[in-house]
């Protein structure tokens, strides 16, 4: 029996660097699956906030993780708690902050690893987060590390939140983003950093279309399915 390697493109980077937008656009172009791994950490944060008054300890974390899983919804992995699709409820800044705190716990990362690995499906997977290329999918054929200035990222997040009716102060948001960066980069387990061989893309002054084209060109250069060489 031959093992068909499932191609993975990993996109890692700090919050609001544009990973989600790039990953979705790329997965659509390639007709691959798309995983936003932050949903798992946010899902756990949601359970802790709603069922355990935000308490983070061994017991609440263990119980919180028990019923979480990813399910395929038209090739996008959604996060389910039992039979309830939580995905649309996981966007807020408070949950992001709590998620970043639980994400620093090694036992949380260990339990979420198989959930994420289970998202590996043919014809391929675009996976975005903080440790996709370093820990979860080290075999990824193409590894992207997406960056943007904290000011631009805060502005993007501010626009996203405003569009969904959430009012926040831009300076406070910039500071919250810096704090989260420090925690995500400074933790001992799976800190945010570029994977070996990753190429760094700066999204500060580029459109999603330009970023997608650059990634597709690189894929094509590697002869991967869906890359430039296979486009008409
Ligand atoms: O990308 P996001 O804002 O949805 O992620 C929320 C938090 O989850 C982030 O601050 C750190 C954590 N996270 C992680 O540690 N590893 C991942 N692969 C994805 C997210």
mmCIF file of C-alpha atoms in Angstrom, residues 35-146:
data_model
loop_
_atom_site.group_PDB
_atom_site.id
_atom_site.type_symbol
_atom_site.label_atom_id
_atom_site.label_comp_id
_atom_site.label_asym_id
_atom_site.label_seq_id
_atom_site.Cartn_x
_atom_site.Cartn_y
_atom_site.Cartn_z
ATOM 1 C CA UNK A 35 -8.329 24.944 9.110
ATOM 2 C CA UNK A 36 -8.360 27.948 11.458
ATOM 3 C CA UNK A 37 -6.623 26.280 14.409
ATOM 4 C CA UNK A 38 -7.284 29.262 16.703
ATOM 5 C CA UNK A 39 -10.916 28.080 16.830
ATOM 6 C CA UNK A 40 -9.869 25.156 19.037
ATOM 7 C CA UNK A 41 -8.236 27.452 21.610
ATOM 8 C CA UNK A 42 -11.112 29.904 21.379
ATOM 9 C CA UNK A 43 -13.594 27.037 21.747
ATOM 10 C CA UNK A 44 -11.939 25.923 24.949
ATOM 11 C CA UNK A 45 -11.942 29.531 26.156
ATOM 12 C CA UNK A 46 -15.671 29.717 25.339
ATOM 13 C CA UNK A 47 -16.398 26.632 27.450
ATOM 14 C CA UNK A 48 -14.304 27.976 30.326
ATOM 15 C CA UNK A 49 -16.042 31.357 30.142
ATOM 16 C CA UNK A 50 -19.580 29.939 29.841
ATOM 17 C CA UNK A 51 -19.433 26.856 31.998
ATOM 18 C CA UNK A 52 -16.638 27.498 34.515
ATOM 19 C CA UNK A 53 -16.764 31.270 35.156
ATOM 20 C CA UNK A 54 -13.472 31.696 33.288
ATOM 21 C CA UNK A 55 -11.557 29.511 35.758
ATOM 22 C CA UNK A 56 -8.458 27.930 34.232
ATOM 23 C CA UNK A 57 -7.258 24.905 36.193
ATOM 24 C CA UNK A 58 -6.477 21.275 35.483
ATOM 25 C CA UNK A 59 -10.039 20.096 36.067
ATOM 26 C CA UNK A 60 -11.883 22.820 34.112
ATOM 27 C CA UNK A 61 -9.455 22.501 31.198
ATOM 28 C CA UNK A 62 -9.790 18.694 31.111
ATOM 29 C CA UNK A 63 -13.576 18.872 31.165
ATOM 30 C CA UNK A 64 -13.649 21.759 28.719
ATOM 31 C CA UNK A 65 -11.706 19.770 26.153
ATOM 32 C CA UNK A 66 -13.872 16.669 26.405
ATOM 33 C CA UNK A 67 -16.574 17.571 23.874
ATOM 34 C CA UNK A 68 -14.706 19.744 21.395
ATOM 35 C CA UNK A 69 -14.015 18.604 17.845
ATOM 36 C CA UNK A 70 -13.689 19.910 14.309
ATOM 37 C CA UNK A 71 -16.344 19.077 11.710
ATOM 38 C CA UNK A 72 -16.223 19.581 7.997
ATOM 39 C CA UNK A 73 -18.655 22.241 6.776
ATOM 40 C CA UNK A 74 -18.138 22.639 3.022
ATOM 41 C CA UNK A 75 -14.400 22.070 3.365
ATOM 42 C CA UNK A 76 -14.006 24.567 6.200
ATOM 43 C CA UNK A 77 -13.367 23.018 9.576
ATOM 44 C CA UNK A 78 -15.888 24.362 12.082
ATOM 45 C CA UNK A 79 -15.545 23.907 15.832
ATOM 46 C CA UNK A 80 -18.282 21.912 17.543
ATOM 47 C CA UNK A 81 -19.112 21.472 21.197
ATOM 48 C CA UNK A 82 -21.107 18.262 21.154
ATOM 49 C CA UNK A 83 -23.673 18.881 18.410
ATOM 50 C CA UNK A 84 -23.493 22.682 18.625
ATOM 51 C CA UNK A 85 -21.499 24.617 16.034
ATOM 52 C CA UNK A 86 -19.672 27.290 18.062
ATOM 53 C CA UNK A 87 -17.701 28.753 15.159
ATOM 54 C CA UNK A 88 -19.732 31.938 14.699
ATOM 55 C CA UNK A 89 -19.532 32.723 18.419
ATOM 56 C CA UNK A 90 -15.769 32.623 18.798
ATOM 57 C CA UNK A 91 -14.686 35.947 17.299
ATOM 58 C CA UNK A 92 -14.434 38.332 20.263
ATOM 59 C CA UNK A 93 -11.304 39.921 21.736
ATOM 60 C CA UNK A 94 -12.055 38.672 25.256
ATOM 61 C CA UNK A 95 -12.135 35.100 24.012
ATOM 62 C CA UNK A 96 -8.906 35.710 22.080
ATOM 63 C CA UNK A 97 -7.234 36.861 25.269
ATOM 64 C CA UNK A 98 -8.502 33.874 27.282
ATOM 65 C CA UNK A 99 -7.552 31.570 24.396
ATOM 66 C CA UNK A 100 -4.011 32.913 24.423
ATOM 67 C CA UNK A 101 -3.784 32.160 28.153
ATOM 68 C CA UNK A 102 -5.052 28.577 27.891
ATOM 69 C CA UNK A 103 -2.868 28.050 24.810
ATOM 70 C CA UNK A 104 0.242 28.462 26.954
ATOM 71 C CA UNK A 105 -0.611 25.223 28.820
ATOM 72 C CA UNK A 106 1.268 22.211 27.425
ATOM 73 C CA UNK A 107 -1.548 19.748 28.266
ATOM 74 C CA UNK A 108 -4.001 21.831 26.243
ATOM 75 C CA UNK A 109 -1.704 21.811 23.207
ATOM 76 C CA UNK A 110 -1.138 18.070 23.558
ATOM 77 C CA UNK A 111 -4.890 17.330 23.680
ATOM 78 C CA UNK A 112 -5.662 19.598 20.728
ATOM 79 C CA UNK A 113 -2.963 18.108 18.530
ATOM 80 C CA UNK A 114 -4.933 15.011 17.355
ATOM 81 C CA UNK A 115 -8.034 17.158 16.736
ATOM 82 C CA UNK A 116 -6.023 19.292 14.354
ATOM 83 C CA UNK A 117 -4.215 16.369 12.725
ATOM 84 C CA UNK A 118 -7.618 14.798 11.995
ATOM 85 C CA UNK A 119 -8.310 17.731 9.649
ATOM 86 C CA UNK A 120 -5.742 16.435 7.197
ATOM 87 C CA UNK A 121 -7.725 15.356 4.133
ATOM 88 C CA UNK A 122 -7.153 14.993 0.435
ATOM 89 C CA UNK A 123 -6.862 16.882 -1.839
ATOM 90 C CA UNK A 124 -4.996 19.134 0.633
ATOM 91 C CA UNK A 125 -5.161 21.416 3.639
ATOM 92 C CA UNK A 126 -4.425 25.067 4.223
ATOM 93 C CA UNK A 127 -3.856 25.388 7.986
ATOM 94 C CA UNK A 128 -3.423 28.666 9.821
ATOM 95 C CA UNK A 129 -2.404 29.488 13.388
ATOM 96 C CA UNK A 130 0.735 29.899 15.470
ATOM 97 C CA UNK A 131 2.412 26.483 15.286
ATOM 98 C CA UNK A 132 1.116 24.896 12.095
ATOM 99 C CA UNK A 133 4.518 24.687 10.402
ATOM 100 C CA UNK A 134 6.561 24.108 13.556
ATOM 101 C CA UNK A 135 4.518 21.519 15.500
ATOM 102 C CA UNK A 136 1.170 20.412 14.086
ATOM 103 C CA UNK A 137 2.077 19.924 10.412
ATOM 104 C CA UNK A 138 5.877 19.905 10.329
ATOM 105 C CA UNK A 139 5.617 17.988 7.053
ATOM 106 C CA UNK A 140 3.908 20.964 5.348
ATOM 107 C CA UNK A 141 5.224 21.359 1.834
ATOM 108 C CA UNK A 142 4.999 25.118 1.918
ATOM 109 C CA UNK A 143 5.344 27.150 5.109
ATOM 110 C CA UNK A 144 4.327 30.781 5.254
ATOM 111 C CA UNK A 145 4.971 33.175 8.125
ATOM 112 C CA UNK A 146 2.689 36.169 7.744
#
